[in-house]
Every structure is written in structure tokens, then in C-alpha cells.
């Protein structure tokens, strides 16, 4: 009898502690679901967390709080709250979350996960200025992109119109553009080091289980002790070490051949800055350079190549849309080389690209943000270090912003006379001071690669295999297409 009373008392005490714990951690936070003890709402986020959060916002309002594991996470689900936080109050909302997993990935260096402080601002300014000096976002960059497009089209043409999975080819071509600028040269598609680096990047986004686990580890690092998250945790650091070792060899070669009067690429410019006598900024160091190179390589490879793969999948599903894009390419460009000077005269292509970025939001929750200090936001109290997610997918699929948002319809961005009408609520690269560094290059690459491919090839679905649906994909840090096969029929 005494034992049973003791058990009841222990159970009651545990329940009281859990109630106090949850109540304390939710004090004056936005509303949201309770979830489960220990795991919080993690078991319920599903395959597509951004969509789950958007559904929750219909019940609780545009700003919600979800407990992921033991941590409260605030999710912004509408354009207005994202603009207010990441743009109007960017000085407060531009930090990155501090947890064991993120810190181990970045070791306090790089650009993507680095803490928002003066050192970050100095490095972002240096990186943007240097990349622009090397042609980023400028028409002088076209020659490097067009050179790679020629190699890509030769590789596609060698398939003789037979169906194949185009992921590896597109990833290699896009990656070579960023490698040309940052590392000083392109790689052969058969180069073993190059293939190894691309394999590591592809797995991080395209391996369904691995990609999902890594995304969850960023949000709830305590999962690293539980399979399959523990396996993903081990694998990501093995892949990081592999990529860094190859970058180390490239860096050593640059150090041996460096000519301070004739910098060739980003690495040279960074090494010159490190060796400069007029700076005592010790934050310019090799550890930071490795992390920046890795950040640029990963982000510059995956985002554009996955967007192009979504475009190929759309063309396979919708020959009518592909026909309209091709007709405009044929009318405006003809058989000459596509150039950015053609873009303003191609409203349908511009509308197609914008709809592609809206409908297939590549990074649905952006990179997690955190508050640099305590802040009162929309009547809620957010503590210093509060993780905040910007649900870009929700903005892009909110019927208040876009009629019939689940429908893929480029015409939504065309006026009655066919004029392209850009909508500022399409924000695929996020907004504010932590928005994507490579946005200008990505937009240029997508236009030039896309028009060149459509100019030369007709994309045809493989009748022997089922195409994945447009609303379905591998969901992790980014939402990328699952494997599919198509034919590229030569038009020329």
C-alpha cells in the first residue's frame, strides 16, 4: 500500500513539474501546439515542416511557437511578420541559433552559420565586394557561365536523346561556375576529387533520410544520440572533413603560386588580405577561409542546380509551358548565344522563372535566425537567442498573396498585355542582411542555363518511368526533386 501511494505521489510530482516546465517556457510566447514531453512537436512536423507550420498558423495566427525537443521555436508564417523581423528589425533578428550541432559544423567561422557581429559584417562586406570584383552578378560573368553551358550541352548531347537522370550533370555544371570564380579553375566532370565533393553535397540534399535528419539536427541537436539521427550526425562530419581536405590541397597550391600583384580568384584575394600589413584583423585566417569556401561551394552548387532540375521536371510535366518558353527563346534569341541583354525582352521566361521560385520554394524555412537580445515583437516577449524560422513557403502559398497558390501558373506574373509584373512577395533568397550572398549570380545562371537548354533540347518524359509529382520532393534543409529520368531531344 505504501509503495502504491509512493508511486502515485511520484507520478503527480512529475506531472506538476512538466506542467510548470511547459508553462514557464511558454510564458508570453506566441500561441502554438503543446506537443509531447521531451520530444515536443517534433513527432508531428511531418515530411514537410513548412507546410505543417502553415496549417498551424491557420489555427493560432501567423506567428506561432512550437517546441522542438526542449527548445521553443518561433515561426513567422506571413510576409508582414517576416519583413518586420528580418528587414525592419534586422539588428535584432539576424543572429544564428547557438547549439552544439550548428557550432560543430561551423566552429564559429564561415558565413552561413556565423554569429551576427562586427566580424561577420566585415567578412560579408569583403566577400561581396571581392565576388563582385570577380564578376559576380555582372555581365562580365556571362563568358564563364556560357563556357560551362557549352560543356553541359555537349555532355547532354552525348546521351543521343536517350532517357537519363540529369542531376549529376547539372550539379557538376553549376558547381563549376562557382569553382571558376572562387577556386580559379573548373573541373573535368570526371575528376575524382570533384566527383567526391559533389557526392557529399548531393547526399546532404538528395538523400531523403539523411537530408531530413540533418535538418532536424539543426533544429533539435539532442536527436544526435538517437538512430537514424546519430548516423546522419556522424556522416555529415565525415563529409565535411572530406571536402575540407580537398580544399586544403587547393589552398596550399594557391599559397605556393600567389602573386600579390595579380590575384586570380577569391582565394588569392583572401590570402592577400590575410598578409596585408595594414590590417590587424585576426579574424581573417585560414580557418575562416576554409569555412567560406565550403559555404560558397555548397550554396553555389545546390541552390541553382536544384532550381534547374525543378524546371526540367516542370517541362516534362507541362509540354505546353515548355513550348511557350521555347517560342520566346526562338523569337528573341534565335540560334545565337543567350545573353542577359535578352532578358528584358522575354516576359514569359521571366514569369516562368519567378513562378518556379515561388511554387518550388527551394529553402522553405530559410536558414534559422536567432535574436541578438531580448525583444518585444508583436506583443510577445522573445528572449536573447530565441530561434526564429521564416516560413517562406507559407508566404509563397498564401492565397492572400497568390490566387490558387498550389497551381503552377507563370501567367500570374503577366499583365493583360503580356508585360512581366514582378511580385515583391516572391522571396526565394530570403530578405534582410542574412539573405543569400549569391542571389545575383544564381539569377543570372538560372536564366542563361535555362534558355540555353530549351534552345537546344526538347525535354520529354520517359514513358517507361513515372515522373514524380511537382508538389513532392526530398525535404531537408532544401526541398529538391526526387530522382527522375527524361530525354533531351536535339532541336538544332
XYZ file of N, CA and C in Angstrom, residues 54 63 78 81 162 174 267 273 359 365 425 447 456 477-478 489:
48
model
N 2.439 26.122 -41.571
C 1.450 26.972 -42.228
C 0.035 26.555 -41.832
N 2.028 34.113 -36.354
C 3.233 33.910 -35.564
C 2.933 32.823 -34.535
N 3.866 34.702 -42.314
C 3.313 35.615 -43.309
C 4.357 36.651 -43.709
N 5.125 39.720 -41.089
C 5.958 39.456 -39.911
C 7.412 39.177 -40.300
N 18.645 9.683 -75.342
C 18.172 8.577 -74.501
C 17.860 9.095 -73.092
N 26.832 23.526 -62.792
C 26.593 24.697 -61.943
C 27.738 24.877 -60.959
N 40.282 33.025 -53.521
C 41.306 32.558 -52.591
C 42.488 33.521 -52.567
N 44.598 39.644 -48.343
C 44.045 40.366 -47.199
C 44.649 39.838 -45.891
N 6.595 28.553 -56.606
C 5.906 27.271 -56.450
C 6.805 26.208 -55.830
N 12.125 27.114 -45.169
C 12.193 27.791 -43.875
C 13.438 28.666 -43.747
N 6.532 39.794 -53.211
C 6.281 38.776 -52.179
C 6.854 37.418 -52.562
N 18.765 31.959 -65.605
C 18.305 32.467 -66.907
C 19.151 31.908 -68.046
N 18.316 24.398 -77.236
C 18.969 23.291 -77.925
C 18.253 21.953 -77.804
N 17.161 20.542 -45.512
C 17.491 21.959 -45.490
C 16.854 22.637 -46.693
N 16.881 21.926 -47.830
C 16.234 22.397 -49.055
C 15.248 21.331 -49.523
N 15.888 15.808 -76.410
C 15.881 15.639 -77.871
C 16.481 16.866 -78.535
